[in-house]
Coordinates of N, CA and C in Angstrom, one line a residue:
X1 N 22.5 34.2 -12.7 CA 21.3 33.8 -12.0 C 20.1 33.8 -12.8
X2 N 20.0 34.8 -13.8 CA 18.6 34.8 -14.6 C 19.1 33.6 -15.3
X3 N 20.1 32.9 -16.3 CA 19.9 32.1 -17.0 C 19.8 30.8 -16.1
X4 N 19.4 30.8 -14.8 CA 19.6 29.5 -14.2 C 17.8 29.3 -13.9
X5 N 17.4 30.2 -14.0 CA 16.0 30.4 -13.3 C 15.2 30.1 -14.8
X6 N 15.7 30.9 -15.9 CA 15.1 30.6 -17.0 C 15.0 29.0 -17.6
X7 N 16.5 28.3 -17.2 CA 16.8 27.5 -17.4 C 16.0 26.0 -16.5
X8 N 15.5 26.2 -15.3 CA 15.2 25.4 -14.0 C 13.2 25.5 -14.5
X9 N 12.8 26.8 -15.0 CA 11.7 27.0 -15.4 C 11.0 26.2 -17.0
X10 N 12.0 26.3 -17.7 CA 12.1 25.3 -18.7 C 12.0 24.0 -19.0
X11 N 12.8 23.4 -18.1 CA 12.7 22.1 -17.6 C 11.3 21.7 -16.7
X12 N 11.1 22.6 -16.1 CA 9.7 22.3 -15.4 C 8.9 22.0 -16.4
X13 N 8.6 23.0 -17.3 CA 7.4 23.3 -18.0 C 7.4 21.8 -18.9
X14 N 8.6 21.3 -19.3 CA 8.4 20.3 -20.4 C 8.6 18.5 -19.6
X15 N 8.6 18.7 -18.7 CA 8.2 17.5 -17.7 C 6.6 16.9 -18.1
X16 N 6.6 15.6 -18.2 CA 5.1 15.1 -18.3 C 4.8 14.3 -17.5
X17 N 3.8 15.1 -16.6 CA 4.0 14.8 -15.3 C 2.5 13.3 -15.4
X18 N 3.3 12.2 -15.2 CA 2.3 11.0 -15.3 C 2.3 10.1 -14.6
X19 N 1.5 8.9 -14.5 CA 1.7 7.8 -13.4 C 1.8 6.6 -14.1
X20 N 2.2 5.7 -13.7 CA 2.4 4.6 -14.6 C 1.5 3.6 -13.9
X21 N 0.7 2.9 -14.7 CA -0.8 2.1 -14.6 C -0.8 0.9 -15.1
X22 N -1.2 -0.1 -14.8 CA -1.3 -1.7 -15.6 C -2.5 -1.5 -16.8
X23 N -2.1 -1.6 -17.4 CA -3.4 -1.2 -18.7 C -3.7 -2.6 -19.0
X24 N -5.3 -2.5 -19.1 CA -6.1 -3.4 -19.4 C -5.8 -3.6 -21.4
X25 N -5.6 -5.4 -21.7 CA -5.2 -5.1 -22.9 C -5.7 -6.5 -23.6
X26 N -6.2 -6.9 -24.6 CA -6.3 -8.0 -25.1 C -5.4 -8.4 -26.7
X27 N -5.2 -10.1 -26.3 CA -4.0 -10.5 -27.2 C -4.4 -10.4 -28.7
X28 N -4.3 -10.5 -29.6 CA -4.8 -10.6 -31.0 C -4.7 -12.1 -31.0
X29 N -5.5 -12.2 -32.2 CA -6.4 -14.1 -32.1 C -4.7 -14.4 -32.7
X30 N -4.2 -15.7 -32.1 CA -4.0 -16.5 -32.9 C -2.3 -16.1 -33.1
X31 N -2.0 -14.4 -32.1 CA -0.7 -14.3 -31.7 C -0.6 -14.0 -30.2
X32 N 0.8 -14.6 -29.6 CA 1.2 -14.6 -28.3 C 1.1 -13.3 -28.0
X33 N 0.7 -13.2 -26.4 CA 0.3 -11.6 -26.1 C 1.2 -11.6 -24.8
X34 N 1.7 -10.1 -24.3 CA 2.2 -10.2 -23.5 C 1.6 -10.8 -21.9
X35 N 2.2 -10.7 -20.8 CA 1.9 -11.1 -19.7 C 1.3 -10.1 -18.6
X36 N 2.0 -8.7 -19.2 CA 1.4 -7.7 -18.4 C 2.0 -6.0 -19.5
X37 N 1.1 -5.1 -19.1 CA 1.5 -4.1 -20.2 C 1.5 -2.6 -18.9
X38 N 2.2 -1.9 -19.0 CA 2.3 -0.5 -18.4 C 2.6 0.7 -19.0
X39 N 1.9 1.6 -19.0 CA 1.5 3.0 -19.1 C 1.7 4.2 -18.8
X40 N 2.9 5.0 -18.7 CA 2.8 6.4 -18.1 C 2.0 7.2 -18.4
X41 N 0.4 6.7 -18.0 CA -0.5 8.1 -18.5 C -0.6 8.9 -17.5
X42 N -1.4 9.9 -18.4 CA -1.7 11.2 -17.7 C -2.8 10.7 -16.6
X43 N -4.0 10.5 -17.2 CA -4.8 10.0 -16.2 C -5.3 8.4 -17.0
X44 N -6.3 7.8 -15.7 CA -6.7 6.4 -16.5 C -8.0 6.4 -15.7
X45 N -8.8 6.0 -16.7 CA -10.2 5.6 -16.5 C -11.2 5.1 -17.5
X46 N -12.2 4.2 -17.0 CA -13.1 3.8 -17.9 C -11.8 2.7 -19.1
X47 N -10.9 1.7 -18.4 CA -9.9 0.8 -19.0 C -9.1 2.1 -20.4
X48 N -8.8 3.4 -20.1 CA -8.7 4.0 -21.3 C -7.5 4.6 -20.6
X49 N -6.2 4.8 -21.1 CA -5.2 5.4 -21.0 C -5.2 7.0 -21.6
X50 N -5.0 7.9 -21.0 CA -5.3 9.8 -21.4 C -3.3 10.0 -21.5
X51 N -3.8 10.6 -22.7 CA -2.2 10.8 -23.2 C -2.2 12.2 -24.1
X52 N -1.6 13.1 -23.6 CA -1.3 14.3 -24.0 C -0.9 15.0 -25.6
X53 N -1.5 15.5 -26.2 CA -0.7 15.8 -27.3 C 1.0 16.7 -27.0
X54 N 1.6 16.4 -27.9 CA 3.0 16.6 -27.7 C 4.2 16.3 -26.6
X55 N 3.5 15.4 -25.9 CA 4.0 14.3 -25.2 C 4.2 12.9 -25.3
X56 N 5.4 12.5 -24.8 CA 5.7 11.5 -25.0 C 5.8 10.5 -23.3
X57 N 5.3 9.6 -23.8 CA 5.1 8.4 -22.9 C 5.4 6.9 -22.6
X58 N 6.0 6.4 -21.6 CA 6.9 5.1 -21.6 C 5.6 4.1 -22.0
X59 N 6.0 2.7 -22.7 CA 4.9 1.4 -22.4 C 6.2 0.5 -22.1
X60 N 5.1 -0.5 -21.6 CA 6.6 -1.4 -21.3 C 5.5 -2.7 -21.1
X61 N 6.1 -3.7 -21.8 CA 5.3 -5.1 -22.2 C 6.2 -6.0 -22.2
X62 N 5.4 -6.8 -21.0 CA 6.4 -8.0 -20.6 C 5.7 -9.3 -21.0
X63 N 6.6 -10.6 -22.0 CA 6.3 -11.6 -22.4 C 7.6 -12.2 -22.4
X64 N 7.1 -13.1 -23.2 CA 8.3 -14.2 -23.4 C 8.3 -15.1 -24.7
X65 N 9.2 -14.7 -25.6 CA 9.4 -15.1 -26.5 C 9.4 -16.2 -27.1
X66 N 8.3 -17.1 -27.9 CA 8.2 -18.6 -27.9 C 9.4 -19.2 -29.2
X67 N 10.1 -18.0 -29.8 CA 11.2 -18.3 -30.8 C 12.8 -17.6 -30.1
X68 N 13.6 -18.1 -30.8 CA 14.9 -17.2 -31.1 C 14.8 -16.1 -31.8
X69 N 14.7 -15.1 -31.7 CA 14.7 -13.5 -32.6 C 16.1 -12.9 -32.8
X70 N 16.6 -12.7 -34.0 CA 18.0 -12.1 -34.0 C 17.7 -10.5 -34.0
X71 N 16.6 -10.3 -35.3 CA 16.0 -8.6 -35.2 C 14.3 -8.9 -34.8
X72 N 14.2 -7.4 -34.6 CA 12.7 -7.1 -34.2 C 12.1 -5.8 -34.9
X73 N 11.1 -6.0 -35.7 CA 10.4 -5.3 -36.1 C 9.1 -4.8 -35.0
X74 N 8.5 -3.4 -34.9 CA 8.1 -3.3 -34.2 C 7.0 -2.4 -35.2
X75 N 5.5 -2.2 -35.1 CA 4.7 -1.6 -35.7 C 3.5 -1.2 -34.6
X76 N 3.0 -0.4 -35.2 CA 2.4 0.5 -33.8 C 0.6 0.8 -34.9
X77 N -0.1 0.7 -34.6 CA -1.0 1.6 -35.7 C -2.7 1.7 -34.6
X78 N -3.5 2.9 -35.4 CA -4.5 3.0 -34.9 C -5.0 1.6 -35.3
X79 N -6.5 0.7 -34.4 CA -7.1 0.1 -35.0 C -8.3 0.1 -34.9
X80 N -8.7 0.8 -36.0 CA -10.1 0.7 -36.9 C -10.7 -0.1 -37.3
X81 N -11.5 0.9 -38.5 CA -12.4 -0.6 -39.8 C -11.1 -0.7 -40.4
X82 N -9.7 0.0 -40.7 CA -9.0 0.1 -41.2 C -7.8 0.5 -40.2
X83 N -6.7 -0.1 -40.4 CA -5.6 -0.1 -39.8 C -4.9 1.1 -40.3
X84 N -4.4 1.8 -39.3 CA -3.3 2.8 -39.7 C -2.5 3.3 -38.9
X85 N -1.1 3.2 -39.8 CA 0.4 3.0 -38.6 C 0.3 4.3 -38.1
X86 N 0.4 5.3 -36.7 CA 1.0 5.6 -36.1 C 2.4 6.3 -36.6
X87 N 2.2 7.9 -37.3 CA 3.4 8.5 -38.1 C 4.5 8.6 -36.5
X88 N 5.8 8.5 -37.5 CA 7.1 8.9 -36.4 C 7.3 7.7 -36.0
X89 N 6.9 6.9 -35.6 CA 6.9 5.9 -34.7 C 8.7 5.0 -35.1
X90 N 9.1 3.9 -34.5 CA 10.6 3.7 -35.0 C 10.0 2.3 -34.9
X91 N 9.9 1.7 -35.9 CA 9.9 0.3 -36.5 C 11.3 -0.7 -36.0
X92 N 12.5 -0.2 -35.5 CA 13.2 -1.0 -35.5 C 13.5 -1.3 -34.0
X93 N 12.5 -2.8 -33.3 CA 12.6 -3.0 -32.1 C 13.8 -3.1 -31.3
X94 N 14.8 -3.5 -32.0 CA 16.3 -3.8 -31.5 C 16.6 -2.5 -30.9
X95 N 16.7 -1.6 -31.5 CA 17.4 -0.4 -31.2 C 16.7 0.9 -29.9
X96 N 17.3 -0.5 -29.0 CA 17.5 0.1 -27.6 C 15.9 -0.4 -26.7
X97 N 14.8 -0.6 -27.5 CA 13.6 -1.0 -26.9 C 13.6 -2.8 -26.5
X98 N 14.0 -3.5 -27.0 CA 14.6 -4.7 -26.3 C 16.3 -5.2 -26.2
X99 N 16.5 -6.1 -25.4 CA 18.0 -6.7 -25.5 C 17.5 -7.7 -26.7
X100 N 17.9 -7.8 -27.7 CA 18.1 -8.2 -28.6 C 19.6 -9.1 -29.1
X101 N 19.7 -10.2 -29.1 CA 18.6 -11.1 -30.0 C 18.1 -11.6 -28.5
X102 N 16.7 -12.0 -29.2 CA 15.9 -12.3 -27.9 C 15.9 -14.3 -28.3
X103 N 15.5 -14.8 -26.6 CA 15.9 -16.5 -26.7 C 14.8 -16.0 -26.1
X104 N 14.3 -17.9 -27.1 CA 13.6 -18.8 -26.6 C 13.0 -19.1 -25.1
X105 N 11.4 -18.5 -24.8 CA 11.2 -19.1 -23.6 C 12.2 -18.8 -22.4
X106 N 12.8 -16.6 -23.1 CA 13.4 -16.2 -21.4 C 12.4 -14.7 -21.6
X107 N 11.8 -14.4 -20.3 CA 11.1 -13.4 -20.1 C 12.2 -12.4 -20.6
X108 N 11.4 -11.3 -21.0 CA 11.9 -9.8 -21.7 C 10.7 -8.8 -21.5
X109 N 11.6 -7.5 -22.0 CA 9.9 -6.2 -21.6 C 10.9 -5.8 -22.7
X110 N 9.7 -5.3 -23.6 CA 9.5 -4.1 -24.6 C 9.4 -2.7 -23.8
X111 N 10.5 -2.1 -24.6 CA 9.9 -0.9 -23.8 C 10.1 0.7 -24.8
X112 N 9.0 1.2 -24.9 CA 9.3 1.9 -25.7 C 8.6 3.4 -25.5
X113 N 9.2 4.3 -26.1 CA 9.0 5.6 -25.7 C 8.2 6.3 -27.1
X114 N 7.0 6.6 -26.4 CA 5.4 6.6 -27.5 C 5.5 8.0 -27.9
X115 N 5.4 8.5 -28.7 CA 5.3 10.1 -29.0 C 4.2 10.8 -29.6
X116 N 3.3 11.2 -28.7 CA 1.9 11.8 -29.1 C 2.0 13.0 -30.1
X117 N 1.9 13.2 -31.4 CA 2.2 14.2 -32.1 C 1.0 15.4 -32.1
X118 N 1.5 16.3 -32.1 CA 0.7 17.7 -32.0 C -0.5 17.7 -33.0
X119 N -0.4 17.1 -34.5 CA -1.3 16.8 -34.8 C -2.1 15.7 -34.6
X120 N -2.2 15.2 -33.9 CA -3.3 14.1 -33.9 C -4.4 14.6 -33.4
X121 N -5.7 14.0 -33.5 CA -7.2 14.7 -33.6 C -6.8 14.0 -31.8
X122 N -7.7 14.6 -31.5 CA -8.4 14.4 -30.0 C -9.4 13.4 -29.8
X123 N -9.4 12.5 -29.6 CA -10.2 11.4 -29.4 C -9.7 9.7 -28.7
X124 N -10.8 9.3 -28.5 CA -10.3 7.8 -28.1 C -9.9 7.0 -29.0
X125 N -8.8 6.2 -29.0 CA -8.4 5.2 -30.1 C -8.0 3.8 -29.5
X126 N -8.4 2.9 -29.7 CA -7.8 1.5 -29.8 C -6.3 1.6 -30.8
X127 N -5.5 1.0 -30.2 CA -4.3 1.1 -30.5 C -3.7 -1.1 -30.5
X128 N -2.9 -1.2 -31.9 CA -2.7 -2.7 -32.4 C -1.4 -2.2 -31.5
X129 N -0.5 -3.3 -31.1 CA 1.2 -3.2 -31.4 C 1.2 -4.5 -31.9
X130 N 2.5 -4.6 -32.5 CA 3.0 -5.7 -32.9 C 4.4 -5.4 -33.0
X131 N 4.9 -6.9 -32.7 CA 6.3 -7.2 -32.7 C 6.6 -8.6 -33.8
X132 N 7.3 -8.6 -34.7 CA 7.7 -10.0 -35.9 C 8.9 -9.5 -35.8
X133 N 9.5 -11.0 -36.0 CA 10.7 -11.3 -36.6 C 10.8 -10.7 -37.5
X134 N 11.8 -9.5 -37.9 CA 12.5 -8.9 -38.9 C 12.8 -9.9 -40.4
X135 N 13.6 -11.2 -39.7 CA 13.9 -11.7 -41.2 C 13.1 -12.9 -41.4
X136 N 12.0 -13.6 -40.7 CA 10.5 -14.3 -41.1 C 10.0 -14.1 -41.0
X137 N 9.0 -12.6 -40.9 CA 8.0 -11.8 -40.6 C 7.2 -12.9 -39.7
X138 N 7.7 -14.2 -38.8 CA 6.8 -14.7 -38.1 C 6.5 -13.4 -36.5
X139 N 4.9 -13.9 -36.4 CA 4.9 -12.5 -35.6 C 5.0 -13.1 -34.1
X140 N 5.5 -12.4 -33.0 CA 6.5 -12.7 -31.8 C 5.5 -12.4 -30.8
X141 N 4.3 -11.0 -31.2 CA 3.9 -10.5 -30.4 C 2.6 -9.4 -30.5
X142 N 1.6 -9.5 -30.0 CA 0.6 -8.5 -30.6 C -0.2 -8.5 -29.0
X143 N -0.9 -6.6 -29.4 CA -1.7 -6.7 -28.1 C -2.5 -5.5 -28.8
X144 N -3.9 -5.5 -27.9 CA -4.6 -4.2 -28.5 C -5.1 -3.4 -26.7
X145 N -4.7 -2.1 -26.9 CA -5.4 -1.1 -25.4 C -5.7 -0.1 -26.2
X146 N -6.4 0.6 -25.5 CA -6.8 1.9 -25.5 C -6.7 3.1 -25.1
X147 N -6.2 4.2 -25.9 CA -6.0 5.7 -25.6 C -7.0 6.7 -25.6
X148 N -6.8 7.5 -25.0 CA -7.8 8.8 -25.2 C -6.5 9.9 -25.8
X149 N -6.6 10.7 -26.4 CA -5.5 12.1 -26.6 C -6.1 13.3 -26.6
X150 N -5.7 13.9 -25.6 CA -6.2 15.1 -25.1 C -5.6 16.2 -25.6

């Protein structure tokens, strides 16, 4: 019985307890943006998504692909006066974050599981994503929102 309670207590504690929100997002000039983007944040306000250090959080971005994609590169980074990727993060979109290969002109959602690392400073950040074709680096998909990390 103690290891069930220790066990049930555990599981509590590492739950992230969030809501999932439409986040306000704008497309990058000149690449296709998705149609709609969602959030399991902690809280939302002021268009800003609150995301916990050492938590991890769903996004999920729905578009539609204006090529055939066999692979998918995926890249995540703060954006600054200077760009910078987002450590940990898994660059390879295929694997498991879309059905892959993706066609031409059929809706799909990205969906991917964001991991706030223990080191990161506390602050608000504008956040790029991007999605390219793996073997034309043509890019498939780009959007920019914003985080807070508490």
């Amino acid at each position: 019985m103690g290891f069930m309670y220790i066990f049930l207590v555990a599981c509590t504690v590492t739950v992230t307890w969030a809501t999932i929100y439409d986040i306000p997002f704008r497309s990058c000039r000149g690449i296709p943006g998705p149609s709609a983007i969602k959030v399991n944040c902690s809280s939302f306000e002021r268009e800003t998504c609150t995301l916990t250090k050492g938590q991890t959080y769903s996004i999920w971005a729905n578009f539609t692909p204006q090529i055939n994609v066999n692979a998918v590169q995926s890249s995540v980074a703060w954006k600054t006066w200077v760009e910078m990727p987002l450590p940990g993060q898994d660059a390879d979109g295929c694997n498991g974050y879309l059905e892959c290969p993706l066609a031409q002109n059929t809706p799909t959602t990205f969906t991917y599981p964001l991991q706030i690392q223990n080191f990161w400073m506390r602050r608000r950040y504008p956040i790029v994503w991007r999605l390219k074709d793996a073997n034309t680096d043509i890019k498939i998909l780009c959007f920019t929102f914003k985080i807070l990390i508490t």
